[in-house]
Structure formats: structure tokens, C-alpha cells
PDB file of C-alpha atoms and ligand atoms in Angstrom:
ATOM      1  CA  UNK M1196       0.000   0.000   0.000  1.00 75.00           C
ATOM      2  CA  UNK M1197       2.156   2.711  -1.198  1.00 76.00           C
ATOM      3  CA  UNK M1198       1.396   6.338  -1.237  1.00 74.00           C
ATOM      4  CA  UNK M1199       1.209   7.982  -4.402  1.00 69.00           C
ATOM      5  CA  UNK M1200       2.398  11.717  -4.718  1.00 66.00           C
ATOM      6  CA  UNK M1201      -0.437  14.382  -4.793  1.00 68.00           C
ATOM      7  CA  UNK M1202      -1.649  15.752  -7.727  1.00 76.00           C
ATOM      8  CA  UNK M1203      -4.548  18.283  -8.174  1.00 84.00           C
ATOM      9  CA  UNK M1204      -7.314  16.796  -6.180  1.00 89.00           C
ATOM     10  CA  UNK M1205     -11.429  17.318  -7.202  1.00 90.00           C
ATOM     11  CA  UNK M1206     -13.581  18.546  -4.389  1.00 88.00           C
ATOM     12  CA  UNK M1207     -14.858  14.707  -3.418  1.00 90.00           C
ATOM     13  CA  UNK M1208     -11.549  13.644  -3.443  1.00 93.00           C
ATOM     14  CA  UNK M1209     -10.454  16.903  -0.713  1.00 91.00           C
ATOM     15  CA  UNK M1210     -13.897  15.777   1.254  1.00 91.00           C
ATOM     16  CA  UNK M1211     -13.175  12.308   1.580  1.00 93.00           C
ATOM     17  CA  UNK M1212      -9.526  12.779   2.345  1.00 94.00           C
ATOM     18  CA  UNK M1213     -11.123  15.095   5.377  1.00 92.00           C
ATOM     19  CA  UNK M1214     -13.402  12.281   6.319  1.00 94.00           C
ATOM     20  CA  UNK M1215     -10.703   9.303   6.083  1.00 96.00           C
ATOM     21  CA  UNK M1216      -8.775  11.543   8.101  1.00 96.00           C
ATOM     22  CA  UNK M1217     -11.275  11.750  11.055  1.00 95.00           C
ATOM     23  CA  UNK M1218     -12.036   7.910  10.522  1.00 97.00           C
ATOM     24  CA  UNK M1219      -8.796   7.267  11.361  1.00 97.00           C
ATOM     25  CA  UNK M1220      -8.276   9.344  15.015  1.00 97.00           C
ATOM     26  CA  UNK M1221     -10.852   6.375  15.495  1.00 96.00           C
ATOM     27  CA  UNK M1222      -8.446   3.958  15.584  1.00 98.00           C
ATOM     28  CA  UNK M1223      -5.879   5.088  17.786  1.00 96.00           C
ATOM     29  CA  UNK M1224      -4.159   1.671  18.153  1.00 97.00           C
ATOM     30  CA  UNK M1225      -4.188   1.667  13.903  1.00 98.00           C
ATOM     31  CA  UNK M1226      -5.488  -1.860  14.060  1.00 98.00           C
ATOM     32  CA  UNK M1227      -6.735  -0.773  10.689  1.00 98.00           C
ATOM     33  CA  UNK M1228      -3.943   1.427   9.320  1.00 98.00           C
ATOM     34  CA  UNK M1229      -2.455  -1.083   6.662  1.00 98.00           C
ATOM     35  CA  UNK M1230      -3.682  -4.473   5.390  1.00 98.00           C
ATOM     36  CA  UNK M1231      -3.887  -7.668   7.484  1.00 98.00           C
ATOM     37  CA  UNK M1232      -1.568 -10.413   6.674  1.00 97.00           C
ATOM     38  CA  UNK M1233      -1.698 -13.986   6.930  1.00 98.00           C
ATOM     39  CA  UNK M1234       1.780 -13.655   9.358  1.00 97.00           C
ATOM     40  CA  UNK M1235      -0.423 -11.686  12.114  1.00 96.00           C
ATOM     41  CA  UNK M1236      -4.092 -12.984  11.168  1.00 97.00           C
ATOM     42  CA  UNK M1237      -3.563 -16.862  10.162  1.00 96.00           C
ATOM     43  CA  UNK M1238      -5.874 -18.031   7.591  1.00 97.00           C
ATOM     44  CA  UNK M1239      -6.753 -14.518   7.012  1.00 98.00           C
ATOM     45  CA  UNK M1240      -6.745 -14.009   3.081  1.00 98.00           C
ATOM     46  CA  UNK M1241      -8.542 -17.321   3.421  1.00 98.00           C
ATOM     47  CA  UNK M1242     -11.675 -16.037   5.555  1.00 98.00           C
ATOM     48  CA  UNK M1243     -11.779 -12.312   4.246  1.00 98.00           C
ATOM     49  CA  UNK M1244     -12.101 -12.686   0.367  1.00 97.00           C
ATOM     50  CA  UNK M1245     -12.500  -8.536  -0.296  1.00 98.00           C
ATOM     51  CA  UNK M1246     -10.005  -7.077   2.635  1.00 98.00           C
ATOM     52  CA  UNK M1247     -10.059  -2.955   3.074  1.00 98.00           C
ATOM     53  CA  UNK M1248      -7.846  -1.107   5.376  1.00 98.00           C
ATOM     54  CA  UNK M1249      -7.623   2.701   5.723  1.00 98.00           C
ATOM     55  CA  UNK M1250      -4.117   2.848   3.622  1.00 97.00           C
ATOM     56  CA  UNK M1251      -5.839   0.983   0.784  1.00 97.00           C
ATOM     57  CA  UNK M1252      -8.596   3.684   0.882  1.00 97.00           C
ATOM     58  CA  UNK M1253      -6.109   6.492   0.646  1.00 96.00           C
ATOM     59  CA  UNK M1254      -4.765   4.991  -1.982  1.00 96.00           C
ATOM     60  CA  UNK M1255      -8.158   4.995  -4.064  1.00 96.00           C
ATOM     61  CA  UNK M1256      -9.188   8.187  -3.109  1.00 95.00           C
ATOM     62  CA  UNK M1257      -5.254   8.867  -4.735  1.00 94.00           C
ATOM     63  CA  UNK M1258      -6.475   7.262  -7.554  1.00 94.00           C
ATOM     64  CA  UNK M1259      -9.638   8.847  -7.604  1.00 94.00           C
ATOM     65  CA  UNK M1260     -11.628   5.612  -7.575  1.00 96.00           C
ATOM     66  CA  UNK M1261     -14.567   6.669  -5.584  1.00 95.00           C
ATOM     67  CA  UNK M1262     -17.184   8.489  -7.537  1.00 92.00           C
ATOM     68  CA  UNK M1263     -19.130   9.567  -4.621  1.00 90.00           C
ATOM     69  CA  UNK M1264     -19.368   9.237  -1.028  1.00 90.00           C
ATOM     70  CA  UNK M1265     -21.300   6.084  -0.750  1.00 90.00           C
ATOM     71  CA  UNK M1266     -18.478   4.028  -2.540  1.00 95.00           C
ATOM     72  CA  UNK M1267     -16.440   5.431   0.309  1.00 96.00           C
ATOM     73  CA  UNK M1268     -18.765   4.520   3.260  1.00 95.00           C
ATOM     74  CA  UNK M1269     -19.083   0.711   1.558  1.00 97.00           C
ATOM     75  CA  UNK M1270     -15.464   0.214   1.922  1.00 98.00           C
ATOM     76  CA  UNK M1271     -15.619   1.577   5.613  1.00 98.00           C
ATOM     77  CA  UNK M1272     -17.756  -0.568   6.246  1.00 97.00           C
ATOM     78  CA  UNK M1273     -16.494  -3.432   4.483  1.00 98.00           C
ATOM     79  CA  UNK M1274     -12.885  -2.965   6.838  1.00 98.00           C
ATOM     80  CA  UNK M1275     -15.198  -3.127   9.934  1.00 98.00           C
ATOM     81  CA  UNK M1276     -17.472  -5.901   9.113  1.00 98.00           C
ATOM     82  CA  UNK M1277     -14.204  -7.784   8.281  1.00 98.00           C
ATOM     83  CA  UNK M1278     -12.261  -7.700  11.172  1.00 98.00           C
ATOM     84  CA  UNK M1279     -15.894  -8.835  12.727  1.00 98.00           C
ATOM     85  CA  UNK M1280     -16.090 -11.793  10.670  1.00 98.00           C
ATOM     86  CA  UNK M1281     -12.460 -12.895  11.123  1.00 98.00           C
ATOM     87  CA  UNK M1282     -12.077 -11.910  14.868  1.00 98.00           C
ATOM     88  CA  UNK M1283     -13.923 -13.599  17.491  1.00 98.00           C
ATOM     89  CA  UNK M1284     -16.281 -10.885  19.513  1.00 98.00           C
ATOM     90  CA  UNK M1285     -14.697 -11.089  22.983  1.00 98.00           C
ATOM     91  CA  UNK M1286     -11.139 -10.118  20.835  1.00 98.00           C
ATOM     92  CA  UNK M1287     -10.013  -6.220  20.854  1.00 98.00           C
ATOM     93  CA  UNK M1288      -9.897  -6.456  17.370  1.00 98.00           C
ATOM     94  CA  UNK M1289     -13.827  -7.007  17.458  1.00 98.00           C
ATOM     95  CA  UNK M1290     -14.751  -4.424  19.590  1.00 98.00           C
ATOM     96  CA  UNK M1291     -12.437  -2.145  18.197  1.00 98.00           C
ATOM     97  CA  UNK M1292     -13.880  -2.627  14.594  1.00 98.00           C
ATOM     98  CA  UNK M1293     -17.815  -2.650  16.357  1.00 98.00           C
ATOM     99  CA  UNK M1294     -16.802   0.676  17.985  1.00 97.00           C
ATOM    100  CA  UNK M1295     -15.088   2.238  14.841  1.00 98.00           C
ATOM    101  CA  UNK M1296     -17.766   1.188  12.641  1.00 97.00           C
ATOM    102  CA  UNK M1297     -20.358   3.565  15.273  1.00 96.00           C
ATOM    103  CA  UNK M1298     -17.997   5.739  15.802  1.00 95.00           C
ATOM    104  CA  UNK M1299     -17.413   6.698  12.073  1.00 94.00           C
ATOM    105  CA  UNK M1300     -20.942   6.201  10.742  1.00 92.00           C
ATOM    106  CA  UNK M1301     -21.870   9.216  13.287  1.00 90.00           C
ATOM    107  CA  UNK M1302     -19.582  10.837  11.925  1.00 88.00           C
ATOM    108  CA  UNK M1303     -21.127  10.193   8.035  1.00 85.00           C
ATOM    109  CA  UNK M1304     -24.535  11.209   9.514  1.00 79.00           C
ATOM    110  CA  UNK M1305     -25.784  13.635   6.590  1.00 67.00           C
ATOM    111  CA  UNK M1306     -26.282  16.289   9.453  1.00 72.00           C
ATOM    112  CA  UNK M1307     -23.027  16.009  10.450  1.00 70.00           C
ATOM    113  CA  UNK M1308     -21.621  16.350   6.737  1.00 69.00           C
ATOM    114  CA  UNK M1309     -24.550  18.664   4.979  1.00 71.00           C
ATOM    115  CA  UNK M1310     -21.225  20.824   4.023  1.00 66.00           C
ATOM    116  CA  UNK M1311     -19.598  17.307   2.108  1.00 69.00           C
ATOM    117  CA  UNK M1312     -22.700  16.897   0.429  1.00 67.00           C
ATOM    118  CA  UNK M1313     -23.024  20.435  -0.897  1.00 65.00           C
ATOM    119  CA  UNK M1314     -19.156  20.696  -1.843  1.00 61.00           C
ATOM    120  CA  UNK M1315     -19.443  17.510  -3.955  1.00 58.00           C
ATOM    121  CA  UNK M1316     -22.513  16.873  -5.188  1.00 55.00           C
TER     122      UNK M1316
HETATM  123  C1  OF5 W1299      -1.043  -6.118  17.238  1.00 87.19           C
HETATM  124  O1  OF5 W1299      -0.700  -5.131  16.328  1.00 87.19           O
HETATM  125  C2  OF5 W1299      -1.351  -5.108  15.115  1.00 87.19           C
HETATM  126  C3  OF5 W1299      -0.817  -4.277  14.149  1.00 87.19           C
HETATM  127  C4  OF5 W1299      -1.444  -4.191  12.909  1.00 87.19           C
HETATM  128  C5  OF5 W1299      -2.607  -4.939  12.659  1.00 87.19           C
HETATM  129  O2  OF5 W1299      -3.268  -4.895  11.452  1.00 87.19           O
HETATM  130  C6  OF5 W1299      -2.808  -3.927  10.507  1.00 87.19           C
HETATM  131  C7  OF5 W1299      -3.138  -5.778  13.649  1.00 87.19           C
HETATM  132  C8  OF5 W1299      -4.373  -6.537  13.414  1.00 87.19           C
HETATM  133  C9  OF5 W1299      -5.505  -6.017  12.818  1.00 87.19           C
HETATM  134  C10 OF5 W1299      -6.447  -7.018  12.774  1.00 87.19           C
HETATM  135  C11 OF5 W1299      -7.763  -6.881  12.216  1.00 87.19           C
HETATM  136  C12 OF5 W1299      -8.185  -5.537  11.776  1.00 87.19           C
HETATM  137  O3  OF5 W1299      -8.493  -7.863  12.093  1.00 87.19           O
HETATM  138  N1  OF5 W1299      -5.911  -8.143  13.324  1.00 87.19           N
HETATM  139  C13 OF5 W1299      -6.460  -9.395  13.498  1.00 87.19           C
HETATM  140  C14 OF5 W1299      -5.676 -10.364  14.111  1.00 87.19           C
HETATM  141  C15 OF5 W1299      -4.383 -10.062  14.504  1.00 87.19           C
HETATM  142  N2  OF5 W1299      -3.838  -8.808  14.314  1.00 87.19           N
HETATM  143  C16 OF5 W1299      -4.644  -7.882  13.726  1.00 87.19           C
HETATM  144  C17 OF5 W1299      -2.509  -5.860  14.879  1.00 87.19           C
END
């Protein structure tokens, strides 16, 4: 998951950049900052067929591969639901994806983001 360099960036792609950056204060203990392996999850790429990490989504938004905000919140979610799949619940990496996954989707709320919507319709 390398970093590309920055070129000129639309308004969605400013916005979710804004929002990934909030998402990922969320995750203090960056559980989710880079893709799971099969070294530190085994059996991993077996269980979780589409894996998403918050790197991988800077790297689309990078590549401007989200088209509006929805695409974005699916792969959110998809990162959470993952680690809820592959971790059993009384693991931290459970409750730290169930608390993310609230955590952020508050912060998606349309009231909350009324100002994303309007900058990039
Ligand atoms: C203990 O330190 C780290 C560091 C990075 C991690 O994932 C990028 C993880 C990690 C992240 C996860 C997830 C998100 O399922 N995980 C599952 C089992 C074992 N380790 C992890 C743990």
C-alpha cells in the first residue's frame, strides 16, 4: 500500500480525504492502518475474500476511484465488518472494529456532513 504523490485533487476527493482523516483518530491503536496479513491474522486471506484497510482507501481516493461518497462509506464498512467476521467478539480487534464502525458512521450522519454533500454533489 504505497502512497502515491499528490496531484490536483477534485472537491470529493479533498472531502473524503477530510473524512478518512477523522475515521482514522478512530483507531488510535491503527489496528486498521495497513492491510492484514496472513503472518499476524492466520488463515486470514482465506476467511476475508474482499479485505479494506484505511491505507488501501487512501490509496483509491489517490487514484480517484470513488465516484461519490457512498463508494467510500461501503469500503468503511467493508474494513469493519471484516475484522468482525475474522475476529472472534470477545477479541479487541472485534470491539475495536464494532466501535469504529459507530464511531465513524456518526460521523457520516448527513447532518453532520450537509457541508460534504453540498461541496461535492
Ligand atoms: C497487534 O498489532 C497489530 C498491528 C497491525 C494490525 O493490522 C494492521 C493488527 C491486526 C488487525 C487485525 C484486524 C483488523 O483484524 N488483526 C487481526 C488479528 C491479529 N492482528 C490484527 C494488529
Amino acid at each position: 500500500c504505497v502512497l502515491r504523490q499528490r496531484q490536483e485533487r477534485t472537491p470529493l476527493q479533498r472531502a473524503l480525504e477530510h473524512l478518512l482523516k477523522k475515521l482514522e483518530q478512530r483507531d488510535p491503536q491503527q489496528f486498521f492502518a495497513w492491510p492484514v496479513t496472513d503472518n499476524i491474522a492466520p488463515g486470514y486471506s482465506a476467511i476475508i475474500t474482499s479485505p479494506m484497510d484505511f491505507c488501501t482507501m487512501r490509496q483509491k481516493i489517490d487514484d480517484n476511484q470513488y465516484n461519490n461518497l457512498q463508494d467510500f462509506v461501503a469500503d468503511f464498512k467493508l474494513m469493519c465488518t471484516n475484522a468482525m467476521q475474522y475476529n472472534q467478539s470477545d477479541t479487541i480487534y472485534y470491539k475495536a472494529s464494532k466501535k469504529l464502525l459507530h464511531a465513524g458512521l456518526k460521523l457520516i450522519q448527513p447532518d453532520k456532513i450537509g457541508w460534504l454533500i453540498t461541496l461535492a454533489p
